[in-house]
Every structure is written in C-alpha cells, then in structure tokens.
Amino acid sequence: MNRRQKRRWEEIFFKTVMRGSLLLIAVVLGLIVVSITWKGIGALNWQMLTQAPQGGFYMGKEGGILNAITGSLLLAVGATALALVSALPVVFYLHAYAGRSRWVSGVRLALDVLWGIPSIVYGAFGFTLMLLVGLRASLLGGIIALTLVELPILARTMDEVLRMVPSDLKEATRALGTTRLELTGILLRQTIPGLVTAVLLAFGRGIGDAASVLFTAGYTDNMPQSLLRPVASLPLAVFFQLNTPFPEVQERAYASALVLMMLVLVISLLSRLSLKLLGKYVVR
Amino acid sequence: MQETYKPTSVLDSFVTVGRSSRRSVPWRWRQWKDVFADHSVRLITTAVSLLALVMGIALLIRAWPILSSRPLGELLFSSTWQPVKGYFGFWPFIMSSILVTLLAMLLAVPCATFSAIYLAEYNHSTRAFFKPVIDMLASIPSVVYGLWGVLFVVPFVRDVAGKWIGETLGAVLPFLANDNPTGYGLLAGGIVLAIMVFPIIVSVTEEVLRSVPQNMREASLALGATHWETTKFVVLRHALPGVIAANVLGFSRAFGETLAVMMVVGNVVQVPHSLFDAAYPLPALIANNYGEMMSIPMYDAALMGAALVLLAVVLVFNVGAQLVLSRLTGRQ
C-alpha cells in the first residue's frame, strides 16, 4: 500500500469511527426512550395519574402517584419563580450596569462554577440552612435547595440569550436618554423568546432533580398540604418504588419514570418551540 | 423638552442636593430609581457570586467536629468505616468515586470526542439532527438513567459482559476477575455515567473546535492535507487545552452524579479491586445515609465532610477548566 492509499484509508477509517460513535449515541437515546416507554406504558393507567397512594400502595394495592406529580410541579414552579427573581438582577447587572468591567468575567466564572456543583451538595447545603433556621424537611426547604440548583442554569442561559442582542440596540436606546433600568426593559422585551426557553430549561432541570430534594423536601404519601410539610416528588417516587421487592410496585416505578420522562421531554420540546412561536414579538 | 421638576419624594430631593455640584439639571424620579436598581443589582450579583464560597464555609463548619477530632490523613486514607464505633475512613468511598468516574470517562471520551469532531468539522448538516438528540440526552433526569441502568445495563453486565470477560480474561488479570454475581457494580455504574456525561463533553468540545480560526483549516487544506490530517495536526493541536478542559468538566460532572450511579453501583463499602466489584461512591454515601445521620454521633459531620470533599474536588476542576475555556473561546 503506497502512501497515498494509506492517507485515503486513514481518512475513511476515522470518518467511519466518527459516524459510528454518533450513531451509537443516537441508538442509545432511542433505546432509553423506547424501553422506558415500552416498560412504562403497560403499567400506566388512569388511576396512577389521578390518585394519591392508598394504604398498601407499596405492596401493590390501590393508588397512584398524583402526590408525586403535584409535589414535583409545586417544587419546580416555586424554585423556578425564586430562581428567576434572583437571576434577573444578575443578568441585568451583566448587561446594563456593569459595562466592560473586569467583574463581568468574574461573575460569569462564578456562575459557570456554580452550574457544575453537584446537586447533592446543594441538598446538603440546603439542609444546613434549614437546620440553622429550624426548618424540617418540607416543601419550602425543597424549593430553597432547588432554587440554588436552578439559579446558575437560569442566570447563565439568560446571559447567553442577552448576548445575542446587537450592541446597536443598546446604544440607540441609551442615546435616546433612557436610564440603564429602562434599558433592561428594552432588553427583556427584545429577548422574550430566549428567556422563555431559559426558564423552561431550568424548570425541566428542576423537575428531574432528585438529589437536592432528597433531604430537603422529604417524602410523603399525602398530597402536598402546606409549605412547611414534607412533599413527594416524581424522581424519588421512581426511586422508592423501584426499591420495593414487589414486582407490581416496580411496574409502577416504570410508569412513574415514563411520566417524568414525558414531562421533561415535552418541556424541552416547548422550549424549542418558544423560539419559533414567540419570535414574532421581537424586532429584527 | 423642558419638564417642570416636581420632587416626588424626600429622597429624591436629597439625591438632587448631593449631586448638584456636578449636575445642573435636577434628578428625576426615574434617575433615582436607576441608582437604586444599580445598588441592589450589584448587591444581589455579589451575593450570588460568593455562593460557592458560602457553601464551602457552611459545610466546613458543619464538618468541623470530625475534622478537628481526627487527623486528616486517617479520615481520607483509612478504609475502616464503622460509624457506630466512631471509625470514619473515607478511602473506600473516595476510591469508588474516582474509579467509577474514570471508567465512565474511559468509555465516554473517545466516543464523545469523535462525535464532536464530526459535528464541528465534517458534516454541518447532521448537526441539525444531532443537536436536539444531545440536548434530549442532557435533559433526561438522572433517575430515568438509573432505572434504565437497572433494567438493561445491570443484566447486560451480569449475563453477558461479566460471564464472558470474567471467564476468559478474568482468569489471568485480577482486575477483570468476576466474583460478583449480581451485576450491580463498577462497570454498570461506569456505563450509565458514560452516557450521562456524553452530552456535556460533546457540546463543550464542539464549541471549542468551532472557535478555531477558519483560515488555519484553509491553510492546511491548501497545502494538500486531507480533512482528517487537518483535524489532527491543526484543529486538535490548536484546541487541545480546550478539549482537555471539556473532559475535565465532564469528569467533575460525573464525580458528583448521585442517583443514577447509586441505583446501579451496588453500594458495598469496599475498595473495588475488579471491574465487576460493587462500589460505593461519595454522593451515594450521602444520599443513602441522610436518614440515620442525626442518630449516631459525628455521623452528620462525616456526611457533611463527604459533601465538602465533593465540593472541593468539583470546584478545583471546574475553575481550572473554565479558565482554560474562557481564554480559548474568548467567551467571557
């Protein structure tokens, strides 16, 4: 084999390897989605979605996972709202107030690092905070821990969205004599689709996160009642149901996982659509 | 556009007086609001930026009882874990975490790097299909990965990989010996974790590769190099620090992953010696034992210490990787 052929074969070989690895990952994703759906759809029924666990639920008797579904939604909605309230000022700072100071890159670094911190550490920290104020495992505690998990995701994603705004727009706005606070209003208006995407992304992450709510929100078979009572969540429902020795209950874990996965995939789909659907409200 | 100025609050006129030496036009309510927003926004941003530090300090305070009562070397390197008798050696957990993460990286890195190269360098039209696929992989909750691991990966390891490798190579190489009939162990954890870190490695590597200037590729192609040679000698060489940083980010993400790993890794307190041995990583230690931690003395301090170790490792890796990335891609 001469040199030219060797180079050609090398090219073909690596191209095949690359295509193969992409294919492998697509197959794995397909396998995960299809197998969870396949396993879950059999156990899924109306009762699962509309009832809280009755007595003997964990031995395969009556009941459903409505407590976990509502609990997860409450946790994620609360956490996303709190995270949004604290992430917006950070983003405003980065884009309207800070100018070109060196702090900007410091803040971005801090957010990136926070994003990488495992959620179990947020859970442990949230638990420490709760001990400090004398709070027991509760909806409120779970919301606080989840807020910390979502905050960097939300802030950093919104930051990337606002960076897409052309600087002309900012300069023109300021040249008309607006204050920086009024500039943030213009920026928000211009980036609504992207911001909705960011919020949905954080929401999806919040619904699926289990490690942070494990100590802070606890688990209960009752429907969520008050901010200060423990609350169930879907990921933990899957986990606990799978850990029982009864096959009927394990079937329910598959169904719960299917519900969770569908929720998350629908949210991620919505976040993609929002760019298209809301795009008409933006000046281009 | 002259407006007649009416003070709307006491503070407003205060601000006017304070700044009057520099401005002849009196301040209006909206300008005062702007200044107020400026200060509050700065305050909140500072608080958020210091969050990691605050978390570190809080965990350190909670872990202090155990850190101050035993030598650090014994805590980190002793293998005796008997909380009831007061022995807290983190070595099995630390080794389990490191081994399962390294195994995951070993499986994920080649595949992820090749995928990222293909998406960034070769075929830009496949990107439209694979970007959503990768985003979907990233958005699937970890408990679903764990469940999938229990359903598919564990039986695969038990019935196929474990039997086959254990009987052939395992007889010769001790780290491939298989004396764990359950399938729950290092290999299952590594496979599940590899799939979970794949998306982050691909997306960061791809971003890094895209930041390589186009004219470098063109120069190399013009000299007659093939596409792969250009990638290998020009693009990858230029982007190497960033590719390494992407993998470090993946490593630190995998290091802290809790639920999925915990569901398939076996959770036996031991230093794993073989690919098929059960392991017990640090996050699983925290998640499994939070229930009892208030009833045994020092147990809560030990678990918070475990969280502190996790936080420290992740912080060091993340800061390093982010600094390299920000310099390379100029995104900050």
XYZ file of C-alpha atoms in Angstrom:
616
model
C 0.000 0.000 0.000
C 1.557 3.272 -1.001
C 1.467 6.465 0.965
C -1.432 7.972 -0.882
C -3.657 4.983 -0.337
C -2.696 4.923 3.313
C -3.788 8.525 3.769
C -7.029 7.818 2.000
C -7.766 4.804 4.170
C -6.931 6.776 7.292
C -9.459 9.409 6.263
C -12.120 6.799 5.584
C -11.343 4.915 8.777
C -11.721 7.929 11.054
C -14.805 9.161 9.259
C -16.384 5.772 9.856
C -15.369 5.816 13.516
C -16.946 9.255 13.951
C -20.149 8.266 12.197
C -20.219 5.110 14.271
C -19.924 6.964 17.557
C -22.691 9.390 16.593
C -24.865 6.514 15.528
C -24.125 4.703 18.774
C -25.304 7.640 20.831
C -28.461 8.096 18.779
C -29.184 4.389 19.218
C -28.605 4.628 22.974
C -31.002 7.564 23.260
C -33.559 5.695 21.190
C -33.092 2.617 23.341
C -33.600 4.586 26.550
C -36.730 6.363 25.335
C -38.270 3.309 23.688
C -37.514 0.890 26.516
C -38.790 3.183 29.259
C -41.917 3.861 27.206
C -42.385 0.150 26.491
C -41.986 -0.851 30.117
C -43.957 2.080 31.474
C -46.942 2.128 29.177
C -48.088 -1.280 30.386
C -48.315 -0.181 33.988
C -49.681 3.253 33.265
C -53.379 3.748 33.822
C -55.807 6.456 34.772
C -55.727 5.504 38.436
C -51.954 6.058 38.550
C -52.356 9.661 37.440
C -55.415 10.674 39.450
C -54.952 9.161 42.919
C -52.590 9.534 45.809
C -51.204 6.290 47.281
C -53.775 4.423 49.374
C -52.946 2.031 52.190
C -50.758 -0.809 50.983
C -49.672 1.031 47.846
C -46.132 -0.219 48.289
C -47.392 -3.807 48.426
C -49.146 -3.457 45.124
C -52.582 -2.302 46.266
C -54.668 0.709 45.205
C -53.366 4.133 44.492
C -51.371 6.334 42.183
C -48.670 8.927 42.057
C -50.711 12.110 41.961
C -48.990 13.243 45.164
C -45.595 12.986 43.466
C -46.746 14.704 40.278
C -48.271 17.682 42.092
C -45.356 17.757 44.531
C -42.811 17.873 41.734
C -44.735 20.575 39.896
C -45.056 22.685 43.055
C -41.360 22.289 43.856
C -40.275 23.161 40.347
C -42.688 26.093 39.934
C -41.683 27.595 43.268
C -37.997 27.102 42.641
C -38.162 28.467 39.113
C -40.030 31.569 40.293
C -37.499 32.221 43.078
C -34.570 31.495 40.783
C -35.977 33.873 38.185
C -36.345 36.631 40.771
C -32.722 36.265 41.786
C -31.274 35.546 38.348
C -32.807 38.584 36.634
C -30.841 41.126 38.703
C -27.625 39.245 37.956
C -28.339 39.331 34.250
C -29.320 43.000 34.432
C -26.039 43.705 36.155
C -24.059 41.885 33.465
C -25.772 43.600 30.555
C -26.957 47.010 31.621
C -24.971 48.095 34.653
C -21.517 46.561 34.644
C -20.306 47.950 31.354
C -16.984 46.396 30.495
C -15.597 45.978 33.973
C -13.442 43.007 34.979
C -16.133 41.880 37.378
C -18.220 40.656 34.477
C -15.911 37.770 33.680
C -15.613 37.033 37.397
C -19.379 36.778 37.755
C -19.626 34.548 34.679
C -16.907 32.306 36.052
C -18.745 32.101 39.377
C -21.979 31.151 37.619
C -20.276 28.519 35.464
C -18.672 27.019 38.551
C -21.989 27.036 40.431
C -23.556 25.250 37.477
C -21.041 22.465 37.878
C -21.610 21.892 41.593
C -23.421 18.563 42.098
C -26.996 18.844 43.268
C -26.355 16.567 46.257
C -24.023 19.279 47.587
C -26.788 21.844 47.142
C -29.001 19.440 49.046
C -26.504 19.165 51.885
C -26.097 22.943 51.988
C -29.857 23.459 51.898
C -30.170 21.031 54.783
C -27.576 23.019 56.739
C -29.515 26.221 56.085
C -32.713 24.541 57.234
C -31.103 23.381 60.474
C -29.963 26.942 61.048
C -33.499 28.330 60.951
C -35.091 25.250 62.498
C -36.987 24.100 59.421
C -37.763 20.419 58.929
C -37.949 18.575 55.601
C -40.692 20.470 53.806
C -41.913 21.934 50.548
C -40.260 25.238 51.462
C -36.913 23.561 52.140
C -37.099 21.686 48.861
C -37.911 24.879 46.999
C -34.914 26.642 48.545
C -32.475 23.851 47.635
C -33.905 23.576 44.142
C -33.675 27.353 43.698
C -29.947 27.130 44.317
C -29.670 24.369 41.708
C -31.643 26.301 39.119
C -30.194 29.754 39.753
C -26.892 29.339 37.863
C -28.597 27.498 34.999
C -31.146 30.249 34.600
C -28.710 33.134 35.014
C -26.107 31.734 32.637
C -28.628 30.769 29.946
C -30.340 34.164 30.099
C -26.920 35.773 29.968
C -26.142 33.919 26.721
C -29.510 34.968 25.315
C -28.948 38.633 26.116
C -25.537 38.493 24.478
C -27.272 37.896 21.166
C -28.787 41.381 21.365
C -26.827 43.609 18.970
C -24.954 46.375 20.736
C -26.515 48.858 18.289
C -29.828 48.351 20.024
C -28.345 49.096 23.427
C -26.506 52.142 22.156
C -29.538 53.517 20.340
C -31.662 53.033 23.442
C -29.177 54.804 25.664
C -28.699 57.576 23.104
C -32.393 58.409 23.423
C -31.736 59.337 27.024
C -33.029 56.277 28.850
C -31.650 55.224 32.174
C -29.966 51.842 32.496
C -33.041 50.498 34.261
C -35.183 51.443 31.296
C -32.629 49.782 29.021
C -33.214 46.493 30.852
C -36.900 46.775 29.943
C -35.992 47.106 26.275
C -33.580 44.174 26.530
C -36.220 41.982 28.177
C -38.772 42.886 25.537
C -36.344 42.013 22.785
C -35.284 38.662 24.219
C -38.618 37.211 25.418
C -38.396 34.009 23.310
C -34.904 33.210 24.552
C -35.807 33.989 28.136
C -38.828 31.690 27.995
C -36.516 28.983 26.669
C -34.146 29.560 29.575
C -36.953 29.408 32.123
C -38.326 26.186 30.633
C -34.855 24.657 30.617
C -34.399 25.445 34.295
C -37.908 24.192 35.038
C -37.184 20.880 33.326
C -33.953 20.525 35.256
C -35.813 21.273 38.468
C -38.478 18.636 37.889
C -35.915 15.942 37.222
C -33.542 16.758 40.035
C -33.700 14.287 42.883
C -30.515 14.599 44.884
C -31.197 18.133 46.096
C -34.731 17.425 47.319
C -33.812 14.130 48.968
C -33.078 15.625 52.387
C -34.762 18.958 51.988
C -38.266 18.051 50.806
C -38.513 14.567 52.278
C -41.213 12.250 51.004
C -44.823 11.614 51.921
C -47.776 9.622 50.659
C -50.139 12.533 51.248
C -50.965 15.243 48.808
C -48.968 18.455 49.331
C -50.739 20.445 52.030
C -48.612 23.243 53.312
C -45.270 24.905 52.716
C -43.970 23.516 55.973
C -44.912 19.872 55.422
C -42.893 17.241 53.533
C -43.782 16.774 49.909
C -43.366 13.911 47.417
C -41.539 14.266 44.136
C -41.552 12.175 40.971
C -37.864 11.190 40.821
C -37.974 9.988 44.416
C -41.254 8.169 43.722
C -39.484 6.242 40.953
C -36.568 5.529 43.246
C -38.601 4.310 46.215
C -40.986 2.224 44.126
C -38.089 0.518 42.389
C -36.513 -0.354 45.731
C -39.503 -2.376 46.921
C -39.307 -6.144 46.478
C -42.741 -6.426 44.826
C -42.867 -6.670 41.009
C -46.247 -4.870 40.878
C -44.747 -1.858 42.595
C -41.667 -1.964 40.391
C -44.008 -1.829 37.402
C -45.315 1.397 38.879
C -41.769 2.737 39.031
C -41.548 2.242 35.260
C -44.839 4.082 34.804
C -43.689 6.926 37.063
C -40.421 7.155 35.157
C -42.373 7.324 31.912
C -44.486 10.190 33.288
C -41.345 12.005 34.435
C -39.520 11.493 31.154
C -42.513 12.611 29.112
C -42.899 15.749 31.250
C -39.246 16.625 30.756
C -39.227 15.881 27.041
C -42.403 17.922 26.492
C -40.842 20.821 28.380
C -37.693 20.595 26.306
C -39.810 20.475 23.151
C -41.795 23.526 24.310
C -38.580 25.404 24.961
C -37.570 24.759 21.358
C -40.976 25.853 20.085
C -40.953 29.040 22.132
C -38.158 30.425 19.968
C -40.362 29.952 16.934
C -43.735 30.885 18.399
C -42.671 33.993 20.286
C -40.230 35.166 17.652
C -42.857 37.418 16.106
C -42.800 39.740 19.112
C -39.200 40.660 18.523
C -37.766 43.469 16.429
C -35.354 42.137 13.838
C -38.356 69.207 26.030
C -38.257 71.141 29.286
C -40.102 69.443 32.085
C -41.004 71.289 35.196
C -39.391 69.444 38.074
C -41.543 68.336 40.932
C -39.843 66.445 43.742
C -41.721 63.209 44.259
C -40.059 62.140 47.458
C -37.786 63.346 50.182
C -35.009 61.076 48.980
C -35.337 62.475 45.505
C -34.523 65.981 46.661
C -31.729 64.552 48.775
C -30.146 62.983 45.725
C -30.563 66.273 43.903
C -28.694 68.161 46.587
C -25.980 65.551 46.794
C -25.227 65.638 43.091
C -25.979 69.285 42.430
C -22.341 70.264 42.262
C -21.892 68.069 39.190
C -25.277 68.365 37.529
C -27.231 71.465 36.917
C -30.391 69.596 35.870
C -32.174 68.212 38.921
C -32.573 64.452 39.163
C -35.847 62.950 38.311
C -37.650 60.019 39.922
C -36.630 57.648 37.138
C -32.990 58.516 37.574
C -33.246 57.870 41.270
C -34.864 54.528 40.555
C -31.944 53.757 38.277
C -29.427 54.417 41.040
C -31.415 52.316 43.478
C -31.565 49.483 40.944
C -27.840 49.821 40.350
C -27.036 49.237 44.008
C -29.487 46.401 44.530
C -28.397 44.630 41.360
C -24.761 44.855 42.403
C -25.602 43.550 45.845
C -27.507 40.534 44.521
C -24.836 39.743 41.953
C -22.140 39.845 44.616
C -24.193 37.554 46.837
C -24.734 35.042 44.027
C -21.070 35.126 43.038
C -19.996 34.361 46.590
C -22.484 31.498 46.932
C -19.891 28.790 46.276
C -17.659 30.260 48.976
C -20.543 30.493 51.443
C -21.453 26.870 50.740
C -17.879 25.802 51.343
C -17.722 27.649 54.652
C -21.099 26.338 55.815
C -20.150 22.741 55.051
C -16.761 23.250 56.701
C -18.428 24.486 59.886
C -20.787 21.516 59.914
C -17.965 19.074 59.254
C -15.648 20.712 61.780
C -16.381 18.351 64.711
C -14.984 15.403 62.795
C -12.192 17.323 61.062
C -10.892 18.658 64.357
C -11.107 15.401 66.301
C -9.274 13.103 63.879
C -6.156 13.557 61.767
C -6.960 14.395 58.150
C -4.744 11.580 56.879
C -6.724 8.997 58.829
C -10.047 10.381 57.608
C -9.035 10.397 53.961
C -6.878 7.267 53.740
C -8.271 4.852 56.301
C -10.508 2.080 54.975
C -12.354 1.415 58.232
C -15.921 2.670 58.059
C -17.791 1.865 61.260
C -19.816 4.937 62.218
C -21.318 3.285 65.288
C -17.844 2.656 66.749
C -16.615 6.060 65.622
C -14.343 4.963 62.764
C -14.742 7.184 59.730
C -12.348 6.269 56.909
C -13.367 7.791 53.583
C -10.869 5.854 51.456
C -13.338 3.248 50.049
C -15.743 5.988 49.020
C -13.083 8.215 47.521
C -11.590 5.313 45.550
C -15.044 4.180 44.403
C -15.861 7.675 43.190
C -12.562 8.051 41.367
C -12.699 4.594 39.775
C -16.291 4.775 38.608
C -15.723 8.254 37.198
C -12.503 7.250 35.440
C -14.211 4.225 33.953
C -17.051 6.417 32.696
C -14.569 8.846 31.175
C -12.677 5.987 29.541
C -15.889 4.902 27.833
C -17.269 8.348 27.054
C -14.243 10.377 25.970
C -13.301 8.664 22.678
C -16.899 8.429 21.564
C -17.728 11.990 22.587
C -14.602 13.493 21.083
C -15.131 11.766 17.740
C -18.772 12.824 17.718
C -17.859 16.423 18.461
C -15.216 16.431 15.713
C -17.713 15.099 13.226
C -20.312 17.698 14.178
C -17.877 20.608 14.169
C -15.515 19.718 11.321
C -17.151 17.321 8.939
C -20.825 17.429 8.381
C -22.617 20.566 9.401
C -25.972 19.334 8.188
C -26.052 16.371 10.608
C -25.808 18.936 13.368
C -29.419 19.975 12.845
C -30.454 16.437 13.737
C -27.917 15.623 16.432
C -28.053 18.849 18.422
C -31.622 18.088 19.600
C -30.615 14.470 20.265
C -27.780 15.624 22.503
C -29.988 18.195 24.220
C -32.557 15.494 24.889
C -29.916 13.214 26.366
C -28.844 16.079 28.612
C -32.386 16.796 29.751
C -33.374 13.246 30.767
C -33.481 13.121 34.598
C -30.840 11.067 36.320
C -33.348 8.737 37.943
C -34.535 7.662 34.488
C -30.949 6.809 33.553
C -30.721 4.868 36.793
C -33.890 2.944 36.050
C -32.668 2.187 32.556
C -29.409 1.017 34.065
C -31.243 -1.360 36.389
C -33.365 -2.669 33.524
C -30.685 -3.079 30.860
C -27.127 -2.361 31.893
C -27.105 -4.482 35.043
C -28.497 -7.607 33.309
C -26.077 -6.999 30.438
C -23.126 -6.845 32.830
C -24.363 -9.851 34.788
C -25.247 -12.162 31.934
C -23.036 -11.071 29.061
C -20.035 -8.934 29.931
C -19.425 -10.390 33.364
C -19.655 -14.012 32.298
C -17.709 -13.609 29.118
C -14.878 -11.384 30.328
C -14.772 -12.949 33.769
C -14.280 -16.436 32.365
C -11.720 -15.569 29.705
C -9.559 -12.614 30.697
C -10.633 -12.621 34.308
C -8.734 -15.809 34.999
C -5.487 -14.079 34.018
C -5.936 -10.437 35.012
C -7.073 -9.808 38.595
C -8.785 -6.502 37.783
C -11.088 -8.332 35.362
C -11.932 -11.204 37.689
C -15.637 -11.560 38.280
C -16.795 -12.752 41.670
C -19.888 -10.575 41.865
C -22.933 -12.475 40.573
C -25.382 -9.556 40.839
C -24.194 -7.314 38.020
C -24.501 -4.234 40.233
C -21.012 -2.760 40.312
C -18.289 -0.570 38.905
C -18.862 -1.484 35.263
C -22.631 -0.886 35.364
C -22.070 2.465 37.107
C -19.408 3.403 34.577
C -21.614 2.631 31.584
C -24.589 4.599 32.907
C -22.364 7.511 33.892
C -20.647 7.497 30.497
C -23.982 8.030 28.756
C -24.837 10.807 31.195
C -21.641 12.826 30.705
C -21.615 12.338 26.946
C -23.769 15.417 26.126
C -21.703 17.884 28.137
C -18.401 16.687 26.687
C -19.756 16.832 23.143
C -21.253 20.295 23.427
C -18.226 21.885 25.090
C -15.735 20.173 22.752
C -17.777 21.258 19.766
C -17.814 24.855 20.955
C -14.047 24.762 21.403
C -13.457 23.293 17.944
C -15.674 25.926 16.366
C -13.574 28.672 17.907
C -10.509 27.554 15.908
C -9.997 30.180 13.175
C -11.219 29.063 9.782
C -8.134 30.265 7.916
C -5.955 27.794 9.798
C -8.005 24.970 8.331
C -7.918 26.553 4.909
C -4.132 26.933 5.000
C -3.711 23.287 5.910
C -6.164 22.062 3.270
C -4.462 24.266 0.669
C -1.176 22.511 1.406
C -2.792 19.261 0.381
C -3.610 17.766 3.765
C -6.640 15.556 3.953
C -9.589 16.543 6.081
C -8.568 14.203 8.872
C -4.938 15.356 8.754
C -6.122 18.946 9.048
C -8.246 17.992 12.014
C -5.475 16.004 13.650
C -2.491 18.301 13.076
C -4.106 21.747 13.020
C -7.514 21.890 14.672
C -6.971 19.427 17.503
C -3.497 20.722 18.231
C -4.791 24.271 18.459
C -7.813 23.280 20.529
C -6.117 20.701 22.752
C -6.304 22.682 26.025
C -9.975 23.274 25.409
C -10.655 19.633 24.601
C -8.909 18.647 27.819
C -10.933 21.245 29.710
C -14.144 19.845 28.240
C -13.203 16.417 29.536
C -12.298 17.799 32.946
C -15.757 19.394 33.080
C -17.255 16.044 32.191
C -15.182 14.392 34.904
C -16.363 16.783 37.580
C -19.959 16.400 36.441
C -19.660 12.630 36.669
C -17.919 12.836 40.030
C -20.948 14.422 41.659
C -23.672 12.457 39.911
C -25.791 10.814 42.575
C -28.978 8.936 41.958
C -28.279 7.111 38.696
C -24.947 5.802 39.923
C -26.309 4.877 43.317
C -29.012 2.727 41.704
C -26.610 0.505 39.754
C -23.272 0.564 41.562
C -24.041 -1.889 44.344
C -23.277 0.239 47.411
C -20.894 -2.044 49.296
C -18.282 -0.371 51.483
C -15.018 -1.644 49.991
C -12.192 -0.519 47.776
C -13.146 -2.126 44.445
C -10.370 -4.309 43.023
C -12.051 -5.540 39.894
C -14.194 -4.096 37.140
C -17.147 -6.095 38.406
C -16.829 -5.358 42.127
C -19.526 -3.340 43.835
C -18.511 0.189 44.789
C -19.842 2.981 46.988
C -19.170 6.495 45.662
C -19.265 9.608 47.860
C -22.606 11.038 46.610
C -24.269 7.670 47.212
C -22.868 7.665 50.748
C -24.534 10.999 51.464
C -27.811 10.117 49.786
C -28.160 6.676 51.372
C -27.455 7.659 54.959
C -29.056 11.034 55.495
C -31.848 9.305 57.402
C -29.670 7.953 60.195
C -27.237 10.800 60.330
C -28.778 12.544 63.301
C -28.910 9.435 65.485
C -25.237 8.416 65.519
C -22.676 10.839 66.970
C -20.408 12.502 64.411
C -22.270 10.830 61.550
C -23.770 14.095 60.315
C -20.366 15.773 60.463
C -18.909 12.883 58.455
C -21.573 13.152 55.767
C -21.150 16.914 55.540
C -17.415 16.243 55.279
C -18.151 13.980 52.321
C -20.155 16.797 50.730
C -17.233 19.138 51.409
C -14.806 16.764 49.660
C -17.147 16.612 46.668
C -17.479 20.384 46.592
C -13.704 20.901 46.839
C -12.903 18.465 44.010
C -15.584 19.877 41.748
C -14.598 23.497 42.472
C -10.927 22.917 41.694
C -11.659 21.058 38.452
C -14.333 23.483 37.347
C -12.398 26.664 37.975
C -9.378 25.291 36.111
C -11.421 24.090 33.160
C -13.472 27.281 32.919
C -10.373 29.477 32.971
C -8.844 27.499 30.095
C -12.118 27.582 28.163
C -12.716 31.267 28.614
C -9.223 32.087 27.400
C -9.544 29.785 24.417
C -13.018 30.552 23.154
C -12.979 34.156 24.287
C -16.486 33.790 25.564
C -16.008 35.831 28.682
